[in-house]
Coordinates of C-alpha atoms and ligand atoms in Angstrom, one line a residue:
Chain M
M8 CA 53.5 38.9 -21.6
K9 CA 49.8 38.5 -20.7
P10 CA 47.9 41.6 -19.9
F11 CA 47.0 41.9 -16.3
T12 CA 46.1 44.8 -14.0
Y13 CA 48.3 46.2 -11.1
E14 CA 47.9 47.9 -7.8
R15 CA 50.3 49.2 -5.2
A16 CA 48.8 47.8 -1.9
N17 CA 48.4 50.3 1.1
S18 CA 48.8 47.9 3.9
V19 CA 49.7 44.4 4.5
E20 CA 46.1 43.7 5.4
A21 CA 44.7 45.0 2.2
A22 CA 47.3 43.1 0.1
A23 CA 46.3 39.6 1.5
K24 CA 42.7 40.5 1.3
A25 CA 43.4 41.7 -2.5
A26 CA 45.0 38.4 -3.3
A27 CA 42.5 36.3 -1.7
S28 CA 39.5 37.7 -3.6
V29 CA 41.0 38.7 -7.4
Q30 CA 41.0 35.3 -9.1
G31 CA 44.6 34.8 -10.6
A32 CA 46.3 37.8 -8.5
R33 CA 49.9 37.8 -7.4
F34 CA 52.5 39.6 -5.4
I35 CA 55.0 41.4 -7.0
A36 CA 58.2 42.1 -4.8
G37 CA 61.5 42.6 -6.7
G38 CA 59.8 40.9 -9.8
T39 CA 63.3 39.4 -10.6
N40 CA 61.7 35.8 -10.8
L41 CA 58.0 36.9 -11.2
L42 CA 58.7 38.9 -14.3
D43 CA 61.1 36.7 -16.0
L44 CA 58.3 33.9 -15.6
M45 CA 55.6 36.2 -16.8
K46 CA 57.6 37.2 -19.9
L47 CA 57.9 33.4 -21.1
Q48 CA 54.1 32.9 -20.3
I49 CA 55.2 30.2 -17.4
E50 CA 53.4 32.6 -14.7
T51 CA 50.4 34.6 -16.2
P52 CA 48.8 36.2 -13.1
T53 CA 45.7 38.6 -14.1
H54 CA 46.4 41.2 -11.5
L55 CA 49.7 42.1 -9.8
I56 CA 49.7 43.6 -6.1
D57 CA 52.8 45.5 -5.6
V58 CA 54.0 45.0 -2.1
N59 CA 57.0 47.1 -2.2
R60 CA 56.0 50.0 -0.2
L61 CA 54.1 48.4 2.8
G62 CA 57.4 49.0 5.3
L63 CA 58.2 45.5 5.4
D64 CA 62.0 46.5 4.8
R65 CA 63.2 46.9 8.2
I66 CA 65.7 44.4 10.1
E67 CA 65.1 44.6 14.0
K68 CA 66.2 42.3 17.2
T69 CA 63.6 39.9 18.1
E70 CA 62.9 39.9 22.5
E71 CA 64.4 36.2 22.4
G72 CA 67.9 37.5 20.7
G73 CA 67.2 36.9 17.5
L74 CA 66.6 38.9 14.2
R75 CA 63.3 39.9 12.5
I76 CA 63.9 40.4 8.8
G77 CA 61.4 42.2 7.0
A78 CA 59.6 40.5 3.7
L79 CA 61.0 43.0 1.4
V80 CA 64.5 43.4 2.5
R81 CA 66.8 43.4 -0.5
N82 CA 69.3 40.5 -0.7
T83 CA 72.0 43.2 -1.1
D84 CA 70.8 44.9 2.4
L85 CA 70.6 41.7 4.5
A86 CA 73.9 40.4 3.2
A87 CA 75.3 43.9 4.6
D88 CA 73.7 44.1 7.6
T89 CA 76.0 44.7 10.2
T90 CA 74.4 42.1 12.8
V91 CA 73.7 39.4 10.1
R92 CA 77.7 40.0 9.2
R93 CA 78.8 39.2 12.7
D94 CA 76.1 37.0 13.8
Y95 CA 74.9 35.1 11.0
G96 CA 77.9 35.0 8.6
V97 CA 76.5 31.9 6.7
L98 CA 73.6 34.0 5.6
S99 CA 75.5 36.9 4.7
R100 CA 77.8 34.3 2.5
A101 CA 74.9 32.7 1.0
L102 CA 73.2 35.7 -0.3
V103 CA 76.5 37.2 -1.9
A104 CA 76.9 33.8 -3.7
G105 CA 73.7 33.8 -5.4
A106 CA 72.9 35.8 -8.7
S107 CA 74.2 39.4 -9.5
G108 CA 74.7 42.6 -7.6
Q109 CA 72.2 44.2 -9.8
L110 CA 69.6 41.3 -9.3
R111 CA 70.4 41.2 -5.5
N112 CA 69.8 44.8 -5.1
K113 CA 66.1 43.9 -6.0
A114 CA 65.5 40.5 -5.0
T115 CA 63.7 40.4 -1.5
T116 CA 63.8 38.1 1.1
A117 CA 60.0 36.7 0.7
G118 CA 60.7 36.6 -3.3
N119 CA 64.1 34.5 -2.9
L120 CA 62.4 31.8 -0.8
L121 CA 59.7 31.7 -3.2
Q122 CA 61.4 31.7 -6.3
R123 CA 61.0 28.6 -8.4
T124 CA 62.9 26.1 -9.8
R125 CA 65.2 26.7 -12.9
C126 CA 64.9 23.2 -14.4
P127 CA 65.0 23.8 -17.9
Y128 CA 62.0 21.7 -18.8
F129 CA 60.0 24.0 -16.6
Y130 CA 61.2 27.0 -18.5
D131 CA 60.5 25.5 -21.9
I132 CA 56.9 25.7 -22.6
R133 CA 56.7 23.3 -25.3
M134 CA 58.0 20.7 -22.8
P135 CA 56.1 18.5 -20.5
C136 CA 56.2 19.6 -17.1
N137 CA 54.1 18.7 -14.1
K138 CA 55.0 21.5 -11.9
R139 CA 53.7 24.0 -14.8
K140 CA 51.0 21.9 -16.2
P141 CA 49.7 19.4 -13.7
G142 CA 49.5 16.0 -15.4
S143 CA 51.5 16.7 -18.4
G144 CA 54.2 14.5 -17.4
C145 CA 58.0 15.3 -16.5
G146 CA 60.3 16.1 -19.1
A147 CA 63.4 15.6 -16.8
L148 CA 62.9 12.4 -15.6
K149 CA 64.2 11.0 -18.9
G150 CA 65.9 14.1 -20.3
M151 CA 68.5 16.5 -19.4
S152 CA 68.9 16.3 -15.5
R153 CA 72.1 17.5 -14.8
S154 CA 71.4 20.2 -12.3
L155 CA 68.2 18.7 -10.8
A156 CA 67.9 17.4 -7.6
I157 CA 68.6 14.0 -5.7
L158 CA 66.8 14.6 -2.4
G159 CA 63.1 14.8 -1.7
V160 CA 62.4 14.1 -5.5
S161 CA 59.3 11.9 -6.8
D162 CA 58.4 10.0 -10.2
A163 CA 56.2 13.2 -10.7
C164 CA 59.1 15.9 -10.4
I165 CA 62.7 16.1 -9.6
A166 CA 63.3 19.9 -9.7
Q167 CA 66.2 21.4 -7.3
H168 CA 65.0 24.3 -5.2
P169 CA 67.6 26.8 -6.5
S170 CA 68.0 29.3 -3.7
D171 CA 71.4 30.2 -1.9
M172 CA 69.8 32.2 0.8
A173 CA 67.2 29.5 1.5
V174 CA 69.7 26.9 2.3
A175 CA 71.5 29.3 5.2
M176 CA 67.8 30.1 6.2
R177 CA 67.2 26.3 6.9
L178 CA 70.6 25.7 8.5
L179 CA 69.6 28.8 10.9
D180 CA 66.0 27.2 11.8
A181 CA 64.3 30.4 10.4
Q182 CA 60.8 31.0 10.5
V183 CA 58.6 32.3 8.0
E184 CA 55.8 34.8 9.3
T185 CA 52.7 35.4 7.6
M186 CA 49.6 37.1 7.3
G187 CA 46.3 35.1 6.0
A188 CA 43.4 37.0 3.8
D189 CA 41.4 37.1 6.9
G190 CA 44.2 38.9 9.3
T191 CA 45.3 35.8 11.0
K192 CA 49.1 35.5 11.3
R193 CA 51.2 32.4 11.8
A194 CA 54.9 31.5 12.0
I195 CA 56.0 28.6 9.7
P196 CA 59.3 26.9 10.5
I197 CA 61.4 26.8 7.1
A198 CA 61.6 23.1 7.4
D199 CA 57.9 22.9 7.1
F200 CA 57.7 25.4 4.5
H201 CA 58.5 24.0 1.5
L202 CA 56.8 21.1 0.1
L203 CA 58.1 17.7 -1.3
P204 CA 56.5 17.4 -5.1
G205 CA 55.2 13.9 -4.5
E206 CA 52.3 13.9 -6.7
T207 CA 51.7 17.6 -6.9
P208 CA 54.9 19.3 -7.8
H209 CA 52.5 22.5 -8.7
K210 CA 51.9 23.0 -5.1
E211 CA 55.4 24.3 -3.5
T212 CA 54.8 25.7 -0.4
V213 CA 52.2 25.5 2.5
L214 CA 51.0 29.2 1.8
N215 CA 47.2 29.7 1.3
A216 CA 45.7 31.9 -1.4
G217 CA 46.6 35.3 -0.5
E218 CA 48.7 34.5 2.5
I219 CA 51.5 37.1 2.6
I220 CA 54.8 36.7 3.9
T221 CA 55.7 39.4 6.6
S222 CA 58.8 38.7 7.9
V223 CA 61.3 35.8 8.4
T224 CA 62.9 35.5 11.9
L225 CA 66.2 33.9 13.1
P226 CA 66.3 32.7 16.5
K227 CA 69.3 33.4 18.6
P228 CA 73.0 33.5 16.6
V229 CA 74.6 29.7 16.8
A230 CA 78.4 30.6 17.8
G231 CA 81.0 28.6 15.6
T232 CA 82.5 29.2 12.1
H233 CA 80.0 30.1 9.4
V234 CA 80.7 29.0 6.3
Y235 CA 78.8 28.8 2.6
R236 CA 80.4 26.9 0.0
K237 CA 78.8 26.7 -3.4
V238 CA 80.3 24.5 -6.5
R239 CA 78.7 25.7 -9.6
D240 CA 79.7 25.9 -13.4
R241 CA 81.1 29.2 -13.2
A242 CA 83.1 30.9 -10.7
S243 CA 80.3 33.6 -10.3
Y244 CA 76.7 34.1 -11.6
A245 CA 75.5 30.7 -11.8
F246 CA 73.3 28.5 -9.8
A247 CA 74.5 26.0 -7.4
L248 CA 75.1 22.4 -8.5
V249 CA 75.7 21.4 -4.9
S250 CA 76.0 23.8 -2.1
V251 CA 76.6 23.5 1.5
A252 CA 76.0 25.8 4.6
A253 CA 77.6 24.8 7.4
I254 CA 78.2 25.9 10.9
F255 CA 81.5 24.3 12.7
G256 CA 81.3 24.6 16.7
K257 CA 84.3 24.4 18.9
D258 CA 83.7 21.3 20.3
G259 CA 83.8 19.0 17.1
T260 CA 80.1 19.4 16.4
A261 CA 78.5 21.2 13.5
R262 CA 75.5 21.4 11.4
F263 CA 74.9 21.4 7.6
A264 CA 72.5 22.1 5.1
F265 CA 72.6 21.6 1.4
G266 CA 71.5 23.3 -1.7
G267 CA 71.5 22.2 -5.6
I268 CA 70.5 18.7 -4.4
G269 CA 67.1 18.8 -2.9
A270 CA 63.6 19.3 -4.0
K271 CA 63.7 21.9 -0.9
P272 CA 66.5 23.0 1.0
W273 CA 67.9 20.0 2.7
R274 CA 68.7 19.4 6.2
T275 CA 68.9 16.4 8.2
A276 CA 69.5 15.3 11.9
E277 CA 71.2 12.3 11.0
A278 CA 74.0 14.4 9.0
D279 CA 74.2 17.0 11.7
A280 CA 74.9 13.9 14.5
A281 CA 77.7 12.5 11.8
A282 CA 79.7 15.9 12.4
S283 CA 82.5 14.5 14.4
E284 CA 83.1 11.4 12.3
G285 CA 84.1 13.6 9.3
A286 CA 83.1 14.2 5.5
K287 CA 82.3 10.9 4.3
A288 CA 79.8 9.8 7.2
V289 CA 78.2 13.2 7.2
A290 CA 77.6 12.9 3.2
Q291 CA 76.4 9.5 3.6
A292 CA 73.7 10.4 6.3
A293 CA 72.7 13.5 4.2
L294 CA 72.3 11.4 0.9
A295 CA 70.1 8.5 2.6
G296 CA 67.5 7.9 0.0
A297 CA 69.0 9.9 -2.7
R298 CA 67.8 9.0 -6.1
T299 CA 69.6 10.0 -9.0
T300 CA 69.6 9.7 -12.5
E301 CA 72.7 9.1 -15.0
H302 CA 73.1 12.8 -15.6
N303 CA 73.1 14.0 -11.8
D304 CA 75.0 10.8 -10.1
F305 CA 77.9 13.1 -9.9
K306 CA 76.2 15.1 -7.3
R307 CA 76.8 12.3 -4.8
P308 CA 80.6 12.4 -4.7
L309 CA 80.4 15.9 -5.2
V310 CA 78.5 16.5 -1.9
E311 CA 81.3 14.4 -0.1
R312 CA 84.3 16.3 -1.6
T313 CA 82.7 19.5 -0.9
L314 CA 82.1 18.6 2.7
A315 CA 85.9 17.1 2.5
S316 CA 87.2 20.5 1.3
L317 CA 84.9 22.7 4.4
Y318 CA 86.6 20.0 6.9
R319 CA 90.2 20.7 5.4
Q320 CA 89.5 24.3 5.7
Q321 CA 88.0 24.1 9.1
E322 CA 91.3 21.9 10.6
A323 CA 93.6 24.8 8.6
R324 CA 91.7 27.2 10.9
A325 CA 91.8 25.3 14.0
Chain T
M17 CA 47.3 52.7 -19.2
T18 CA 48.4 53.4 -15.8
P19 CA 50.3 56.9 -15.0
V20 CA 53.9 56.9 -14.4
E21 CA 56.0 59.9 -12.8
L22 CA 59.8 59.3 -13.0
T23 CA 62.7 61.7 -12.6
V24 CA 65.2 60.6 -15.3
N25 CA 68.5 62.0 -15.3
G26 CA 67.3 65.0 -13.5
R27 CA 64.4 65.7 -15.6
E28 CA 60.5 65.0 -14.3
V29 CA 59.0 62.8 -17.0
H30 CA 54.7 62.0 -16.9
L31 CA 53.8 58.8 -18.9
Q32 CA 51.1 56.9 -19.8
L33 CA 51.8 53.2 -19.7
D34 CA 50.4 49.7 -20.2
P35 CA 51.5 48.0 -16.6
R36 CA 53.6 45.6 -18.6
T37 CA 55.9 48.1 -19.6
S38 CA 59.5 47.4 -18.5
L39 CA 61.6 50.1 -17.0
L40 CA 63.9 49.3 -20.1
D41 CA 61.1 49.8 -22.5
A42 CA 59.7 52.7 -20.9
L43 CA 63.4 54.4 -21.1
R44 CA 64.0 53.2 -24.7
E45 CA 60.9 53.1 -26.5
H46 CA 58.7 55.7 -24.5
L47 CA 61.7 58.5 -23.7
K48 CA 63.9 57.6 -26.3
L49 CA 67.1 57.2 -24.1
T50 CA 68.5 54.3 -26.2
G51 CA 71.8 54.4 -24.1
T52 CA 70.2 51.8 -22.1
K53 CA 70.6 48.4 -24.0
K54 CA 68.6 45.3 -24.3
G55 CA 70.5 42.4 -24.7
C56 CA 68.8 39.0 -23.0
D57 CA 65.4 41.0 -21.3
H58 CA 65.8 38.0 -18.8
G59 CA 68.3 39.7 -15.9
Q60 CA 71.3 37.4 -17.3
C61 CA 73.3 39.8 -19.1
G62 CA 73.3 43.3 -17.5
A63 CA 72.9 45.2 -20.7
C64 CA 70.2 47.2 -19.4
T65 CA 71.6 48.1 -16.0
V66 CA 70.7 51.7 -14.9
I67 CA 70.6 53.3 -11.5
V68 CA 67.5 53.6 -9.5
E69 CA 67.2 55.5 -6.4
G70 CA 71.1 55.4 -6.0
R71 CA 71.3 51.4 -6.9
R72 CA 71.9 49.5 -9.9
I73 CA 69.3 47.4 -11.1
N74 CA 68.4 45.6 -14.4
S75 CA 65.6 47.5 -16.0
C76 CA 64.3 44.6 -17.8
L77 CA 63.2 42.9 -14.9
T78 CA 61.0 45.6 -13.4
L79 CA 57.8 47.3 -14.1
A80 CA 58.0 50.9 -14.9
V81 CA 54.7 51.6 -12.7
M82 CA 56.7 50.0 -9.7
H83 CA 59.0 53.0 -10.1
D84 CA 56.5 55.9 -9.7
G85 CA 58.2 58.7 -8.2
E86 CA 61.5 57.4 -8.4
Q87 CA 65.0 58.7 -9.3
V88 CA 66.5 56.7 -12.4
T89 CA 70.1 57.6 -13.9
T90 CA 70.9 56.0 -17.4
I91 CA 74.2 56.3 -19.2
E92 CA 72.9 59.8 -20.6
G93 CA 72.8 61.1 -17.3
L94 CA 75.9 60.0 -16.2
G95 CA 77.9 62.4 -18.2
T96 CA 77.9 64.0 -21.4
P97 CA 80.3 63.6 -24.8
E98 CA 81.5 67.2 -23.5
A99 CA 81.8 66.4 -20.0
L100 CA 82.4 62.5 -19.6
H101 CA 82.0 61.1 -16.1
P102 CA 85.0 59.9 -14.8
M103 CA 84.0 56.2 -15.5
Q104 CA 83.1 56.9 -19.0
K105 CA 86.6 58.7 -19.7
A106 CA 88.2 55.4 -18.0
F107 CA 86.3 53.1 -20.4
V108 CA 87.6 55.2 -23.3
V109 CA 91.3 55.7 -22.2
H110 CA 91.1 51.8 -21.4
D111 CA 89.7 50.4 -24.3
G112 CA 87.0 48.9 -22.2
Y113 CA 84.9 47.7 -25.2
Q114 CA 84.8 46.7 -28.9
C115 CA 81.4 47.1 -30.0
G116 CA 80.0 49.0 -27.4
Y117 CA 77.0 47.1 -26.8
C118 CA 77.5 46.1 -23.2
T119 CA 79.2 49.3 -22.4
P120 CA 76.5 51.7 -20.9
G121 CA 75.4 48.6 -18.6
Q122 CA 79.1 48.0 -17.8
I123 CA 79.7 51.8 -16.9
C124 CA 76.4 52.2 -14.8
S125 CA 77.4 48.8 -12.9
A126 CA 80.9 49.8 -12.6
V127 CA 80.0 53.5 -10.8
S128 CA 77.8 51.6 -8.4
V129 CA 80.1 48.8 -7.8
L130 CA 82.7 51.5 -6.6
E131 CA 79.9 52.7 -4.0
E132 CA 78.9 49.4 -2.9
I133 CA 82.7 48.8 -2.0
K134 CA 82.7 52.2 -0.3
A135 CA 79.4 51.3 1.7
G136 CA 81.0 48.0 2.9
V137 CA 78.7 45.6 0.8
P138 CA 80.2 42.3 1.1
S139 CA 80.8 40.3 -2.1
H140 CA 81.3 36.6 -2.6
V141 CA 85.1 36.9 -2.7
T142 CA 85.2 39.3 0.7
E143 CA 87.5 37.3 2.8
N144 CA 86.5 39.0 6.2
L145 CA 82.9 39.9 6.0
D146 CA 83.9 43.0 8.3
R147 CA 86.6 44.3 5.7
V148 CA 85.3 45.3 2.4
A149 CA 88.0 47.2 0.2
F150 CA 88.7 47.5 -3.4
S151 CA 90.7 45.1 -5.3
E152 CA 90.6 43.5 -9.0
D153 CA 89.1 40.4 -7.5
E154 CA 86.3 42.1 -5.7
V155 CA 85.6 44.1 -9.5
R156 CA 85.8 41.2 -11.1
E157 CA 83.3 39.2 -8.9
R158 CA 80.9 42.5 -8.7
M159 CA 81.0 42.9 -12.4
S160 CA 79.8 39.4 -13.2
G161 CA 76.1 40.1 -13.8
N162 CA 77.5 42.2 -17.0
I163 CA 78.5 40.1 -20.0
C164 CA 80.7 41.2 -22.5
R165 CA 80.3 39.2 -25.9
C166 CA 83.6 41.1 -27.3
A167 CA 85.3 39.8 -23.9
A168 CA 86.7 43.4 -23.2
Y169 CA 86.8 42.2 -19.5
S170 CA 90.5 43.3 -18.9
N171 CA 90.0 46.6 -20.2
I172 CA 87.0 47.1 -18.1
I173 CA 88.7 46.3 -14.8
A174 CA 91.9 48.1 -15.6
A175 CA 89.4 51.0 -16.6
I176 CA 87.4 50.5 -13.0
S177 CA 90.5 50.4 -11.1
D178 CA 91.8 53.5 -12.5
V179 CA 88.7 55.1 -11.4
A180 CA 89.2 53.6 -8.0
G181 CA 92.6 55.0 -7.8
E182 CA 91.6 58.5 -8.5
S183 CA 88.7 58.5 -6.0
K184 CA 91.0 57.3 -3.3
A185 CA 93.7 60.0 -4.2
Ligands
FAD26 C1 70.0 35.4 -14.0 C2 69.8 35.1 -12.7 C3 70.3 34.5 -11.8 C4 70.1 34.0 -10.6 N1 71.1 33.3 -9.9 C5 70.6 33.2 -8.3 C6 71.7 32.2 -7.9 O1 72.6 32.1 -8.2 N2 70.8 32.0 -6.5 C7 69.8 32.1 -6.0 O2 69.5 31.8 -4.7 N3 69.2 33.2 -6.8 C8 69.4 33.2 -8.2 N4 68.2 33.8 -8.7 C9 67.0 34.2 -8.4 C10 66.9 35.3 -7.5 O3 67.5 35.0 -6.3 C11 65.2 35.7 -7.4 O4 64.9 35.8 -8.5 C12 65.0 36.7 -6.4 O5 65.5 36.1 -4.8 C13 63.6 36.8 -6.1 O6 63.3 37.8 -5.5 P1 62.0 38.7 -5.6 O7 61.9 39.6 -4.8 O8 62.5 39.5 -7.0 O9 60.9 38.0 -6.2 P2 59.4 38.4 -7.1 O10 60.1 38.2 -8.7 O11 58.8 39.7 -6.8 O12 58.4 37.1 -6.4 C14 58.8 35.8 -6.6 C15 57.7 34.7 -5.9 O13 57.4 35.7 -4.9 C16 56.2 35.7 -4.5 N5 56.4 36.8 -3.3 C17 57.0 38.0 -3.3 N6 56.8 38.4 -2.3 C18 55.9 38.0 -1.3 C19 55.4 38.2 -0.1 N7 55.6 39.0 0.8 N8 54.7 37.4 0.5 C20 53.9 36.1 -0.7 N9 54.6 36.3 -1.7 C21 55.8 37.2 -2.3 C22 55.5 36.6 -5.9 O14 54.2 36.5 -5.7 C23 56.4 35.5 -6.7 O15 55.4 34.3 -6.7 C24 69.0 34.5 -10.1 C25 68.1 35.1 -11.0 C26 68.4 35.5 -11.9 C27 67.4 36.3 -13.0
SF4_27 S1 61.8 17.9 -13.0 FE1 59.7 19.0 -12.2 S2 59.7 21.0 -13.1 FE2 61.4 19.5 -14.4 S3 60.0 18.7 -16.0 FE3 59.7 17.5 -14.4 S4 57.9 18.0 -13.5 FE4 58.8 19.9 -14.5
FES28 S1 68.6 43.2 -20.8 FE1 68.1 43.1 -18.7 S2 70.0 41.7 -18.2 FE2 69.9 41.3 -20.2
FES29 S1 81.9 45.5 -26.0 FE1 80.9 44.2 -27.2 S2 79.4 43.1 -25.9 FE2 81.2 44.2 -24.7

């Protein structure tokens, strides 16, 4: 690991200011992604700003009837929160489908949203990777791409967004609340938060230098059956090949978001609109524009089958 | 060097550490508490599991400086050879290991798993999110972050179930 200096921030404002003024500074929350990448020298911050004790670990109701989730709320606590379990079941389900008990005890709301791809070439510093080293090429395009994305990809990068939690957040139309280095606050709809790779896969979100995530808000609960189905190589403790977050309403309507297949958590209005026509139609709509490789083409039928399985389960419930 | 104060197994310790030092290395290299093991050093195997402020975490993926002022419990703090923790005893009785390398992490994890179930923390296999209860499936899922190269899994489950039964009685 490269040497770095360390400070514990005293306030959100101070953290944002410090992050913008020190070249190479980064926030550290749970550390479960950042430290992993620092050990491999994929991330090489010169200064770490610890944001763990800033009081950003609360979950509270919003005036609009939704929920405000502090950026530092641990994944375990968010999944176990009684309001989340009752009103936002899909979020609990997505959280507990990710990582391990130990990791979820550390992993935070903000850190989870910002976790980086699990592309094997991104992780191997001897390999070309436009995301890790802009302009070096993409090792995955003609390489092992089994786990990688088929939607939102570009010629420069086909990395998948690995988060389970973010898929549920996308389904629920969450907003990411931040504070900039100059103290300005903004709320970013999660649909706009993550960037598609295009020509610049190293730019992953719309966050500016020093901008700190303070919380994530959820709108009023969406009624219906909340489900999260994750398909992976092992029954537990593995990243998604395909995952589907869904809420099935009583009237035959439904909404869907997808993990494992997109350069970012994936959701389309067309897929939701096809809900009453069943799994095949939803899959077709969701996969519009999909671009696969020889190794990850299996994800197309897998999306449809995962949806079909959810529909069947839903019919059995009705 | 950064000063770090920890309470490890009930004992206050004062360290001067390079900020890069993981909690795992602080425990093993600086405090010579070598019960906690390093397997992957990347959060993948669970051998380094310790209990910090009452919660199990991977000590390899966290910096010691981030835990200034906190309470850490390692396998050495759970029990002693003369007075084993019930979970340690159950692992011996049920042969919950072969080489023993993963065992400290398994035991720290197992102790926390039973507490998490009691506290109502749901898991991936919890059918009804409002009804969290002990079952072997729950234990299997919740222990998936602890890999055992010797595959002592079935005996590990037996040991944990035994302790869960005891604590219910
Ligand atoms: C073995 C293993 C298996 C895993 N399996 C899964 C899985 O199946 N599904 C899944 O979804 N995830 C999985 N994960 C990833 C895990 O969910 C993430 O590592 C975790 O959520 C990151 O959160 P953190 O708080 O530890 O982030 P950190 O590592 O602390 O930070 C991550 C990034 O976010 C930035 N950051 C943190 N907080 C803020 C803030 N408040 N404002 C602005 N920037 C911030 C940091 O600077 C850093 O760039 C796995 C991880 C491991 C190691
Ligand atoms: S897919 Fe993206 S992350 Fe993977 S090697 Fe190509 S550029 Fe890098
Ligand atoms: S050594 Fe920490 S998880 Fe493997
Ligand atoms: S007992 Fe040998 S690794 Fe588990």
